[in-house]
PDB file of C-alpha atoms in Angstrom:
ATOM      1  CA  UNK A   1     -11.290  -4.845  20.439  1.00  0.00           C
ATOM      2  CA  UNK A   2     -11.672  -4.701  16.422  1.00  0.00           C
ATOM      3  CA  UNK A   3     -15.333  -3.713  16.877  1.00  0.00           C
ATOM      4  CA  UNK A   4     -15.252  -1.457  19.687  1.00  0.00           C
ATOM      5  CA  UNK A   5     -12.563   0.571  17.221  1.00  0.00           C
ATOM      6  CA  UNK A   6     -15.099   0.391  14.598  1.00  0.00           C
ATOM      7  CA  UNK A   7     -17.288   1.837  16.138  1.00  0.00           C
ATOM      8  CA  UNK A   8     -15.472   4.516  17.378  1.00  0.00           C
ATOM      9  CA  UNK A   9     -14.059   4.671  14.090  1.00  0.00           C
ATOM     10  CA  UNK A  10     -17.504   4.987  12.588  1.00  0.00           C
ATOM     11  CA  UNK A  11     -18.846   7.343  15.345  1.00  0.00           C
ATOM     12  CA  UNK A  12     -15.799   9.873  14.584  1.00  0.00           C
ATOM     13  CA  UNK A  13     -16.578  10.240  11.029  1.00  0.00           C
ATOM     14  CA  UNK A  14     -20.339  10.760  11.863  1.00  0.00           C
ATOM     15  CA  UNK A  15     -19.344  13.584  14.444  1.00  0.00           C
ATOM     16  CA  UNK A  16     -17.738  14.873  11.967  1.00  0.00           C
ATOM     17  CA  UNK A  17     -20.106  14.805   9.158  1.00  0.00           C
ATOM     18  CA  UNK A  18     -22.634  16.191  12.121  1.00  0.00           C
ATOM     19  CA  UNK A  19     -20.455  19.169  12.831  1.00  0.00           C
ATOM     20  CA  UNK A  20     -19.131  19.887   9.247  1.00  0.00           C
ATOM     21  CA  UNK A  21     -17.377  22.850   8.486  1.00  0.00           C
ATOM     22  CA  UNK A  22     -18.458  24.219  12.282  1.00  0.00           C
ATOM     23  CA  UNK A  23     -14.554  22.901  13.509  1.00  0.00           C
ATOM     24  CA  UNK A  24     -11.211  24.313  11.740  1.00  0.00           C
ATOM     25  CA  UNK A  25      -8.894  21.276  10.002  1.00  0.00           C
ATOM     26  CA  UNK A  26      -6.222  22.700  11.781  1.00  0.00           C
ATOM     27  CA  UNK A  27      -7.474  22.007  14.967  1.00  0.00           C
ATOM     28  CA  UNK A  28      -8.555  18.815  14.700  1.00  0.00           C
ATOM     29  CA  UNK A  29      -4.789  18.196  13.376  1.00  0.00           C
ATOM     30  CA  UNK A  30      -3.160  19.913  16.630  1.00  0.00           C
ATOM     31  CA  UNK A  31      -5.495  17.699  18.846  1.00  0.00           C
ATOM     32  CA  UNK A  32      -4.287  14.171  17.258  1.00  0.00           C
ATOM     33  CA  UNK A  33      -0.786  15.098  17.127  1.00  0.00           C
ATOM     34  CA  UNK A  34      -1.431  15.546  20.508  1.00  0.00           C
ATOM     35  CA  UNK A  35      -2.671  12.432  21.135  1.00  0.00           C
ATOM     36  CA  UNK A  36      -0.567  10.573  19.363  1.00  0.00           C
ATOM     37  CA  UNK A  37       2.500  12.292  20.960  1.00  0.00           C
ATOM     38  CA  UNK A  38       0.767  11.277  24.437  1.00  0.00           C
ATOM     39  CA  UNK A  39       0.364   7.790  23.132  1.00  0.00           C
ATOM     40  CA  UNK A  40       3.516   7.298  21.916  1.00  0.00           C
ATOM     41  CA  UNK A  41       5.025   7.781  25.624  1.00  0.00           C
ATOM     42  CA  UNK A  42       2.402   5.445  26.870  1.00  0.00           C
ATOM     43  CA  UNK A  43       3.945   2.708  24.456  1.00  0.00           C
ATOM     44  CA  UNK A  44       7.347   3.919  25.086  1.00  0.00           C
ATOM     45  CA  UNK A  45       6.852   2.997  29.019  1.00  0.00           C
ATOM     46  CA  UNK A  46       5.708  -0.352  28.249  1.00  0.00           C
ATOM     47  CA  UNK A  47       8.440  -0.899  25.686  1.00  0.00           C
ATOM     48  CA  UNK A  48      11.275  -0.344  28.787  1.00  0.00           C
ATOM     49  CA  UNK A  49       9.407  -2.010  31.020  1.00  0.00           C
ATOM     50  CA  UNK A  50      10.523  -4.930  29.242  1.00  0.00           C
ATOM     51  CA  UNK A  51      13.949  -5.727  29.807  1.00  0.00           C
ATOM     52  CA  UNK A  52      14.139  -8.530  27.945  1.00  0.00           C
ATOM     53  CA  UNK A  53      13.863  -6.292  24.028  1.00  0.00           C
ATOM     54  CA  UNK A  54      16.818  -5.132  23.360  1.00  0.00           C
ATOM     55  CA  UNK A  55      18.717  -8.577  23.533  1.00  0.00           C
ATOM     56  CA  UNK A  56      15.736 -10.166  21.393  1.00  0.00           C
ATOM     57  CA  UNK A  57      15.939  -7.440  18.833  1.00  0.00           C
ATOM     58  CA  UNK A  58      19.742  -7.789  18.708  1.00  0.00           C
ATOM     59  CA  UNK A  59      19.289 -12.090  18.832  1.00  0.00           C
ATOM     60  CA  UNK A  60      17.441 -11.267  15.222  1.00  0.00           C
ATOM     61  CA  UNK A  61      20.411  -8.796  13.701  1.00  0.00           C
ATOM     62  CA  UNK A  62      19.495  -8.497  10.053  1.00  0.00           C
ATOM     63  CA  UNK A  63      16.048 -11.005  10.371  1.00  0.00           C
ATOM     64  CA  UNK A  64      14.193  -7.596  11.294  1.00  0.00           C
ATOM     65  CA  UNK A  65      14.651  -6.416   8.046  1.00  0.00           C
ATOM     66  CA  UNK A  66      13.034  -9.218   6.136  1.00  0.00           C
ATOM     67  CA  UNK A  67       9.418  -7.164   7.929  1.00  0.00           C
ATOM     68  CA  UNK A  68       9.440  -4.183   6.069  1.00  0.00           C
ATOM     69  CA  UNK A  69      10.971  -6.023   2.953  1.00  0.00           C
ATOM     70  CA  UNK A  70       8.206  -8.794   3.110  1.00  0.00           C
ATOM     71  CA  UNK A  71       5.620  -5.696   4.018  1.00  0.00           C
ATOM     72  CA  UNK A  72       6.818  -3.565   0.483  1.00  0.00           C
ATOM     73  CA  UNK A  73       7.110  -6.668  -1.523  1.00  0.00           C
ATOM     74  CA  UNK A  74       3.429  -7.775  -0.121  1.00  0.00           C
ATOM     75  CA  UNK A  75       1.999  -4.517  -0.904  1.00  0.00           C
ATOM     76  CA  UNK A  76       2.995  -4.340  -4.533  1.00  0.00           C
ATOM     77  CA  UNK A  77       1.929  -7.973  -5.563  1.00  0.00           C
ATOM     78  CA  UNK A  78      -1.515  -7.042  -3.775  1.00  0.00           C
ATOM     79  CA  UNK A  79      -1.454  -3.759  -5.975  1.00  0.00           C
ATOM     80  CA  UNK A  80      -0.542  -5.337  -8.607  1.00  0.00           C
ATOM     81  CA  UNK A  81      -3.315  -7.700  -8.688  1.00  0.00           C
ATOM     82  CA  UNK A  82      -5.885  -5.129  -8.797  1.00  0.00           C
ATOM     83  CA  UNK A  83      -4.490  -3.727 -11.897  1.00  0.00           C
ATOM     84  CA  UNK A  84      -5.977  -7.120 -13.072  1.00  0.00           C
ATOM     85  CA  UNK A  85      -9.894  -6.033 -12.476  1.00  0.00           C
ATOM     86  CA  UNK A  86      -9.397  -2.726 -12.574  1.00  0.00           C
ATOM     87  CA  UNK A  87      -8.940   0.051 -15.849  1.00  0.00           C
ATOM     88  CA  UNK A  88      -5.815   1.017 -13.699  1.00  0.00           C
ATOM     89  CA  UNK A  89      -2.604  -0.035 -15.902  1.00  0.00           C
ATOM     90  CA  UNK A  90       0.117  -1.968 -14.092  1.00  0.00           C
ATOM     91  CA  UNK A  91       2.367   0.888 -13.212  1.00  0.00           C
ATOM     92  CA  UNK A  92      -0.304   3.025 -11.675  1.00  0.00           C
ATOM     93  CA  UNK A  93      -1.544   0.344  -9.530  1.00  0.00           C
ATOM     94  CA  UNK A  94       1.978   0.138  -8.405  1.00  0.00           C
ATOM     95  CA  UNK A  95       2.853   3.936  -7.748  1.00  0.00           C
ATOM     96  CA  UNK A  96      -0.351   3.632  -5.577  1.00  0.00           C
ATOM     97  CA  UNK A  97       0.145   0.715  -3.200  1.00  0.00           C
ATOM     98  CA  UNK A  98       3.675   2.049  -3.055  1.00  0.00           C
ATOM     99  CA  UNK A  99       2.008   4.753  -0.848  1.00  0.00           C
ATOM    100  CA  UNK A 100       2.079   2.176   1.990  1.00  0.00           C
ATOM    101  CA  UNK A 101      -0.175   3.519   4.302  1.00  0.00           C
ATOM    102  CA  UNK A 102       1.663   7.505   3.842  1.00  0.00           C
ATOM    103  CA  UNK A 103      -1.304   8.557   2.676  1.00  0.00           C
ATOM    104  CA  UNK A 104      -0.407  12.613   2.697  1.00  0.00           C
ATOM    105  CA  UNK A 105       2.430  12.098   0.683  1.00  0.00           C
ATOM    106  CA  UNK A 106       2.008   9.101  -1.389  1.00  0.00           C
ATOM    107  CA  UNK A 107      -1.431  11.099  -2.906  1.00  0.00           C
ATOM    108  CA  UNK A 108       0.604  14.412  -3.317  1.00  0.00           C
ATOM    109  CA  UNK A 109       3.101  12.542  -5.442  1.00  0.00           C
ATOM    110  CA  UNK A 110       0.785  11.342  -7.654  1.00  0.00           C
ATOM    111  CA  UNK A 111      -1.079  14.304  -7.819  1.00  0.00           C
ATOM    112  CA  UNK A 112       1.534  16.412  -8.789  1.00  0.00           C
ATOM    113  CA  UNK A 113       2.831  13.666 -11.413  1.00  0.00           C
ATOM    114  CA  UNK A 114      -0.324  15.101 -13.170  1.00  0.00           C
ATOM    115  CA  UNK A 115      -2.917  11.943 -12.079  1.00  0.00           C
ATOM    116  CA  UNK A 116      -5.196  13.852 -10.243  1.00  0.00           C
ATOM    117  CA  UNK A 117      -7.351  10.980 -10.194  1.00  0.00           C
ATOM    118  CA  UNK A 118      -4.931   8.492  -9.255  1.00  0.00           C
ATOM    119  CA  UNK A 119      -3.984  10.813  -6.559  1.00  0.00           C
ATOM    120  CA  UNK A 120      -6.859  10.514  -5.125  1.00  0.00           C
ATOM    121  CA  UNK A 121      -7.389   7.099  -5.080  1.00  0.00           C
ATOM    122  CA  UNK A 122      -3.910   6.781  -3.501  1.00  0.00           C
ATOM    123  CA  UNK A 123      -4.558   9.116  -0.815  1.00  0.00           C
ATOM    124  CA  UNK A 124      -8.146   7.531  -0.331  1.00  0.00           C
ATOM    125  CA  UNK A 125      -6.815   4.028  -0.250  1.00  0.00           C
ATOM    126  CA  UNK A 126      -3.819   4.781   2.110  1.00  0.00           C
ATOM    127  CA  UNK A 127      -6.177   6.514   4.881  1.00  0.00           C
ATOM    128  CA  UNK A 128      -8.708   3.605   4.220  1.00  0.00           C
ATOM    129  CA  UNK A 129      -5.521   1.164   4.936  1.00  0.00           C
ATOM    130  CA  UNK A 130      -4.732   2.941   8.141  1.00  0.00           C
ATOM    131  CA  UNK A 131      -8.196   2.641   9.470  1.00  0.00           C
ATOM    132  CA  UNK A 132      -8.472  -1.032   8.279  1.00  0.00           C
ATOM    133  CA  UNK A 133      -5.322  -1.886  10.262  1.00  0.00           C
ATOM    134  CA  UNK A 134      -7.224  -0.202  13.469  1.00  0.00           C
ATOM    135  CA  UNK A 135      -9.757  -2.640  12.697  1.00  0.00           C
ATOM    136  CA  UNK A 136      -7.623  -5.963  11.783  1.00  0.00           C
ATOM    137  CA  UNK A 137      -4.439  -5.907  14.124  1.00  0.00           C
ATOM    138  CA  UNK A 138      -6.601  -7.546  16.835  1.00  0.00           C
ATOM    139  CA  UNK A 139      -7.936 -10.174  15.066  1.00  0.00           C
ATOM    140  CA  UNK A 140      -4.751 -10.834  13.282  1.00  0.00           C
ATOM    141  CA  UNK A 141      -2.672 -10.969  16.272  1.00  0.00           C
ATOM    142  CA  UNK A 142      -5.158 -13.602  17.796  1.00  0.00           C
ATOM    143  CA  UNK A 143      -5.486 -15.693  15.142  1.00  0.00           C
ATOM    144  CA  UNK A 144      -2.657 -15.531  12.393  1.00  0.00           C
ATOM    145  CA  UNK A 145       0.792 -14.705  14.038  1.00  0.00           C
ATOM    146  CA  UNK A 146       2.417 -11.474  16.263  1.00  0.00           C
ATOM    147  CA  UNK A 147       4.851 -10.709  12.849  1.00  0.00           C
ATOM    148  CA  UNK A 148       1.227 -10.424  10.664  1.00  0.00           C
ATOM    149  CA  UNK A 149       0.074  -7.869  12.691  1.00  0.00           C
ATOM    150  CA  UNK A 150       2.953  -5.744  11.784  1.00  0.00           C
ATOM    151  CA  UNK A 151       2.090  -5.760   8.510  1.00  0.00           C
ATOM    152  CA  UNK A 152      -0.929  -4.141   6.801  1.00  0.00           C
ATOM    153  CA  UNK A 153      -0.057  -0.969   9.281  1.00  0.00           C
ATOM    154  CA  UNK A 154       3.314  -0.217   6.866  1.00  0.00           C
ATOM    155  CA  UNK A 155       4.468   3.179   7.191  1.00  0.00           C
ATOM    156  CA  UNK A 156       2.277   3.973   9.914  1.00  0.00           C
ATOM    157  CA  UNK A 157       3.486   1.454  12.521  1.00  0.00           C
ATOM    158  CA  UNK A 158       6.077   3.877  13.590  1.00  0.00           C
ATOM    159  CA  UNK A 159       3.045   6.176  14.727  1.00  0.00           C
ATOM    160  CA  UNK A 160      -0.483   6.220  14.500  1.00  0.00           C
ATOM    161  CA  UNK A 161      -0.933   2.254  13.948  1.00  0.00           C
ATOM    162  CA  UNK A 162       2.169   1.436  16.583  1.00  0.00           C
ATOM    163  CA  UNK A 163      -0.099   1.331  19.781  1.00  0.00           C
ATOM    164  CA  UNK A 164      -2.616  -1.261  18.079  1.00  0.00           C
ATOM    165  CA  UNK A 165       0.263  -3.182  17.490  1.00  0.00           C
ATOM    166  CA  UNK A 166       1.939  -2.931  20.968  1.00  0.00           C
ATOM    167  CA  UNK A 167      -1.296  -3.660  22.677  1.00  0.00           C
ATOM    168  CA  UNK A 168      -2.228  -6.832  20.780  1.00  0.00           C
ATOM    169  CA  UNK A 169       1.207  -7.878  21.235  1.00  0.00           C
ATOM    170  CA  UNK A 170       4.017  -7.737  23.007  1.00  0.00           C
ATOM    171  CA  UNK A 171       7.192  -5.517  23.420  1.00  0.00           C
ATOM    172  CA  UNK A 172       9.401  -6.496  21.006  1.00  0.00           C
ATOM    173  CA  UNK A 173       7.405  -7.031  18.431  1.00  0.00           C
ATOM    174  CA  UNK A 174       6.238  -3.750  19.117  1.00  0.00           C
ATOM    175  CA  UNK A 175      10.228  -2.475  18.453  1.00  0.00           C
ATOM    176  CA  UNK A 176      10.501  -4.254  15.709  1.00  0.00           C
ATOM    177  CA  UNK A 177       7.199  -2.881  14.375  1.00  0.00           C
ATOM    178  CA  UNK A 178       8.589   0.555  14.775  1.00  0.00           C
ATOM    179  CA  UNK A 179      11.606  -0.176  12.635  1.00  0.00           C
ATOM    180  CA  UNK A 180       9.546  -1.549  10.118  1.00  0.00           C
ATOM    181  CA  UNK A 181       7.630   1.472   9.751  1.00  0.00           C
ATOM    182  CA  UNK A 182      10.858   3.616   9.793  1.00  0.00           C
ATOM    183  CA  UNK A 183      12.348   1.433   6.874  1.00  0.00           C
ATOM    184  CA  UNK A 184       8.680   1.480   5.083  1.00  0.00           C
ATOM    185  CA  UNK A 185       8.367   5.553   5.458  1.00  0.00           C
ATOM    186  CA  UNK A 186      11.318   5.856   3.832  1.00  0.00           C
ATOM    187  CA  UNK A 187      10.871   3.940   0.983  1.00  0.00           C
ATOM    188  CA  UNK A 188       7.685   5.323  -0.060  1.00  0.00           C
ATOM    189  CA  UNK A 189       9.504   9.260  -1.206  1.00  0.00           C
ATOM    190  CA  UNK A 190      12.046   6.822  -3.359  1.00  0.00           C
ATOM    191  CA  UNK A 191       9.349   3.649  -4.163  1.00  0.00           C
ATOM    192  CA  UNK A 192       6.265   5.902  -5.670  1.00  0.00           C
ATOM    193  CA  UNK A 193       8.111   7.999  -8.580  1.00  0.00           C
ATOM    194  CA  UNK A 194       9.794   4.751  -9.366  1.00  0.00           C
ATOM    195  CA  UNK A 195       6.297   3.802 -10.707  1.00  0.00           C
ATOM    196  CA  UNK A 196       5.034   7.377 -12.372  1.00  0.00           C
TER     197      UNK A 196
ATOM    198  CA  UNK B   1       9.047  12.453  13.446  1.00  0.00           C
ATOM    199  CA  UNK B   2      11.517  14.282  15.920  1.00  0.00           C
ATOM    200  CA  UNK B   3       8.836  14.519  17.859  1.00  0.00           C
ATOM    201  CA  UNK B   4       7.538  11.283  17.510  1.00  0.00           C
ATOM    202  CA  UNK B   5      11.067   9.730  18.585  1.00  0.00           C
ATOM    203  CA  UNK B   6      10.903  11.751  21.543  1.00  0.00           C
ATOM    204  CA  UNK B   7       7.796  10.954  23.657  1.00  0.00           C
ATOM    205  CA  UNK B   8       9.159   7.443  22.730  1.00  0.00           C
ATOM    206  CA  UNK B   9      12.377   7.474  24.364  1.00  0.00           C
ATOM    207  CA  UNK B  10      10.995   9.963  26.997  1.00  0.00           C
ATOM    208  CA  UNK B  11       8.519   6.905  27.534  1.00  0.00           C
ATOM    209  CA  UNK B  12      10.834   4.216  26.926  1.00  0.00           C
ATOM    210  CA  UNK B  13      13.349   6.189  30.086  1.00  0.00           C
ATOM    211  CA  UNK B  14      10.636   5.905  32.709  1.00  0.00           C
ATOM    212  CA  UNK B  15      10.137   2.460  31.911  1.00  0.00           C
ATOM    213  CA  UNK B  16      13.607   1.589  32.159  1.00  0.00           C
ATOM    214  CA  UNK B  17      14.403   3.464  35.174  1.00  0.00           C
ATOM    215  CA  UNK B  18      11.260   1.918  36.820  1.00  0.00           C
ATOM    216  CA  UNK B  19      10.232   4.841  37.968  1.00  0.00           C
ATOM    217  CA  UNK B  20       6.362   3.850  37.637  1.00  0.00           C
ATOM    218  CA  UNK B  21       4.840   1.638  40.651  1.00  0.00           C
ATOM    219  CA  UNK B  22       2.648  -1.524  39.420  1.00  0.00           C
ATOM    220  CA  UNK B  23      -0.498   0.175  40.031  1.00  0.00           C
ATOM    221  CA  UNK B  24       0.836   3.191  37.545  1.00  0.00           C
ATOM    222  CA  UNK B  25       1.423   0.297  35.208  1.00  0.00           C
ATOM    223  CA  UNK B  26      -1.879  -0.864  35.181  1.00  0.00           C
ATOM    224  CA  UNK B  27      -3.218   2.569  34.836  1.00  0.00           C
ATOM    225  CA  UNK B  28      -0.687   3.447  31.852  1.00  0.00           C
ATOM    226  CA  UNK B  29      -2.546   0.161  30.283  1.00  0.00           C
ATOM    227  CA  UNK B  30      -5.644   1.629  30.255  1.00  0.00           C
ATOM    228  CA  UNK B  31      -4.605   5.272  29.181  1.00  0.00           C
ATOM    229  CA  UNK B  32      -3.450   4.096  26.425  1.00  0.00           C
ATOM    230  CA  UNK B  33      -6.739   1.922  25.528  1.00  0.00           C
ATOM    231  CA  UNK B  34      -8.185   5.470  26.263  1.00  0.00           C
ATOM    232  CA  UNK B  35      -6.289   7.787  24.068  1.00  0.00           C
ATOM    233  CA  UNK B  36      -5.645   5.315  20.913  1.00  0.00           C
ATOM    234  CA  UNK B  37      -9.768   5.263  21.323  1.00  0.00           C
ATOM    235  CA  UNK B  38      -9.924   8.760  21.411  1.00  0.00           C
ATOM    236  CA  UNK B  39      -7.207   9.914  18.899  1.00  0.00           C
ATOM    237  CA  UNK B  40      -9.314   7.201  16.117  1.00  0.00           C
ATOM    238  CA  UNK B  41     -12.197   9.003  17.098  1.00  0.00           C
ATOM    239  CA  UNK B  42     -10.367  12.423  16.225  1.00  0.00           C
ATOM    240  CA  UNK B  43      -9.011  10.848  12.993  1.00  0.00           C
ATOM    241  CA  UNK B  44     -12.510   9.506  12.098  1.00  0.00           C
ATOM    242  CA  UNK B  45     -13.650  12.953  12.341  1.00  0.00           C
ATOM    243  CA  UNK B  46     -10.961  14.684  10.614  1.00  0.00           C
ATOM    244  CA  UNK B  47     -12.176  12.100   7.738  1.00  0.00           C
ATOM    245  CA  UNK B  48     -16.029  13.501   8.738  1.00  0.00           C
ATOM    246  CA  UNK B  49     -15.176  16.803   8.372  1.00  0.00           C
ATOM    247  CA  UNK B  50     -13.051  17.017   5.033  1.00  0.00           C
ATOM    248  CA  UNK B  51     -15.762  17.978   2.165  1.00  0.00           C
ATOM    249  CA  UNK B  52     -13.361  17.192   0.025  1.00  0.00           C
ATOM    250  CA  UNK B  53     -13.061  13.353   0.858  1.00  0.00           C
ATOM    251  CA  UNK B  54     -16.870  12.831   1.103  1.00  0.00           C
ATOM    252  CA  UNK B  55     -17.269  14.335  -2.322  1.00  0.00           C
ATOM    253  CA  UNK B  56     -15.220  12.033  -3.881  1.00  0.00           C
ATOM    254  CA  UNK B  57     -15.766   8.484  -1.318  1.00  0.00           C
ATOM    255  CA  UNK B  58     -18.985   7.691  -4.091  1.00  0.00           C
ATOM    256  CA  UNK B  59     -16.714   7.705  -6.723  1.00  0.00           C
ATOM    257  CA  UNK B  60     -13.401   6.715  -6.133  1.00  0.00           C
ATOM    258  CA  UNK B  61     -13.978   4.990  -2.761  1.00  0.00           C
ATOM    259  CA  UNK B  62     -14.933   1.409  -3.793  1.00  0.00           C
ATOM    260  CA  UNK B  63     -11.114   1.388  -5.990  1.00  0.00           C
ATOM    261  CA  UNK B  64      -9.482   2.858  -2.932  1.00  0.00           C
ATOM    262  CA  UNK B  65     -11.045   0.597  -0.258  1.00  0.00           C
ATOM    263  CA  UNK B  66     -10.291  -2.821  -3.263  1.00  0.00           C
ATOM    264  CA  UNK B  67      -6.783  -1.260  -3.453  1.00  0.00           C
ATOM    265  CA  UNK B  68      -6.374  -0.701   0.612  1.00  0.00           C
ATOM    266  CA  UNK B  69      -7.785  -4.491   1.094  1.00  0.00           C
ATOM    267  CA  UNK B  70      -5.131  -5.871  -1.165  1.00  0.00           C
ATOM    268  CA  UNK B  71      -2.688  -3.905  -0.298  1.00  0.00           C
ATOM    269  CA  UNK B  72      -2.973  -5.362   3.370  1.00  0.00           C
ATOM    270  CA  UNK B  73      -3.630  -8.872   2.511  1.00  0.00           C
ATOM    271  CA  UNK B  74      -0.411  -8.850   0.477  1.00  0.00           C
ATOM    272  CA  UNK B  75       1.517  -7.788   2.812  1.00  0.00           C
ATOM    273  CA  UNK B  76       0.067 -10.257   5.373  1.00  0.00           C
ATOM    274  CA  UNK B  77       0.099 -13.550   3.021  1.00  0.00           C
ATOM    275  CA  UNK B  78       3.907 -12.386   2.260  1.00  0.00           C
ATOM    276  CA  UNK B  79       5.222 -11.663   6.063  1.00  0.00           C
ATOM    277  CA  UNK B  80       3.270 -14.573   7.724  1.00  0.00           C
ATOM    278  CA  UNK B  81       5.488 -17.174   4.744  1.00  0.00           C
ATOM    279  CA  UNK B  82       8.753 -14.826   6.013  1.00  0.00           C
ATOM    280  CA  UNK B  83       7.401 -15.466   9.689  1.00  0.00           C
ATOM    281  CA  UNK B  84       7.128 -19.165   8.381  1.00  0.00           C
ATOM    282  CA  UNK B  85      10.675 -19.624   7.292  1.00  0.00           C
ATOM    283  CA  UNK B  86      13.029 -17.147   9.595  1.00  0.00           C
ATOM    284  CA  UNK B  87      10.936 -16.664  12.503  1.00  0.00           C
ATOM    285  CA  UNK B  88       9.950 -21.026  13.358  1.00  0.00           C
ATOM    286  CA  UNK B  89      11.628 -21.537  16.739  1.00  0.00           C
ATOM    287  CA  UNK B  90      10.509 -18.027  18.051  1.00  0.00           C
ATOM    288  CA  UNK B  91       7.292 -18.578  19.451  1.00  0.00           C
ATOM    289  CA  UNK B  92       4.457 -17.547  17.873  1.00  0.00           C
ATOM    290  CA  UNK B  93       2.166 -15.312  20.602  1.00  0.00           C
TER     291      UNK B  93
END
């Protein structure tokens, strides 16, 4: 699965490149709203098919939690450990892997914070973490655990990153997946001018 | 998000009410192999399409895609100890 997405991945962004300017943002916008709005009812039938979620989810109580907290927690050490290679100080490094995958608002923040640069990066780095957890859910879910696979999708596994998830797993982690992503979206408005 | 909530639970009702027969199942399985394919294809092109991105990928792109990496592995390394220690007797797969 992780390769056929890469290569749709890759065959997207050279049909775009092909077509430039010829196709308006906007529509491209409306269509995958569209189609994430069509796959999000497509996960939402196989979430009630199982019975079994709600009384798992509820089994865990508070446990879910510890997903989004370990998710936040894992993204800033990994951010923070970049600063260490990188002319990016400390705090930047932070404010941008704070972004968690939001990568509209996380660069706008920055942006506007007067790092236009850093901006950048953090909108370039939260699309590029989006797109790698397209790519790595499927191998993660096969060979490091179901709860991993939550992870590098942060914010966006209450959306775009939630049907990877679902697929390669199963229902309630899917659910719990979704809160994570609820907790981890909204962090990020609170968690990035924390570090500017 | 609203929106997002809804096709959800609208989802997440048919489900529930069992409403779909198995070979609607099956077919909902591959619809939705179909339009996650499709809607990363759409993204990938919105990414194509945006001068803006592809004007700055040379420079700026190899920090993003070290930051995007580590960003992910951190968050994997930490969740799989958390999956480690609160989530042993659950099984695994």
């Amino acid at each position: 699965m992780s390769v056929i997405i890469f290569i749709t991945l890759l065959c997207g962004i050279g049909a775009g490149v092909f077509v430039g300017s010829g196709i308006d943002a906007g529509i491209m916008e409306k269509m995958s709203s569209l189609l994430l709005l069509l796959l999000l009812f497509s996960v939402g039938i196989d979430m009630g098919l199982n019975k079994q979620v709600f009384s798992q989810i509820k089994k865990q109580g508070f446990k879910i939690l510890l997903i989004p907290i370990g998710v936040a927690i894992g993204s800033l050490l990994g951010g923070s450990v970049v600063s260490l290679f990188f002319p990016q100080s400390l705090r930047e490094c932070l404010a941008i892997s704070s972004g968690m995958g939001w990568y509209s608002l996380s660069g706008i923040l920055l942006t506007k914070a007067g790092n236009a640069t850093g901006g950048t990066i953090s909108f370039l780095a939260n699309v590029m973490r989006e797109l790698l957890t397209f790519v790595s859910v499927p191998f993660i879910a096969k060979h490091i655990n179901y709860y991993c696979a939550i992870a590098p999708g942060g914010a966006t596994a209450m959306d775009t990153t939630l049907a990877i998830i679902s697929r390669n797993t199963n229902a309630t982690i899917a659910v719990m997946a979704f809160v994570s992503g609820v907790c981890l979206t909204m962090i990020v408005p609170i968690l990035v001018p924390v570090f500017l | 998000m609203i929106n997002i909530l809804l096709s959800l639970a609208f989802g997440f009702l048919i489900g529930y009410k069992k409403l779909l027969s198995e070979k609607m199942i099956l077919l909902n399985g591959k619809f939705q192999t179909l339009v996650l394919l499709l809607l990363i294809f759409v993204m990938g092109m919105s990414i194509g399409i945006d001068r803006e991105i592809l004007t700055q990928l040379p420079m700026l792109g190899g920090t993003a895609f070290v930051f995007a990496v580590a960003v992910c592995l951190g968050s994997i390394v930490v969740v799989y100890v958390i999956s480690r220690i609160f989530f042993k007797g659950e099984k695994k797969k």
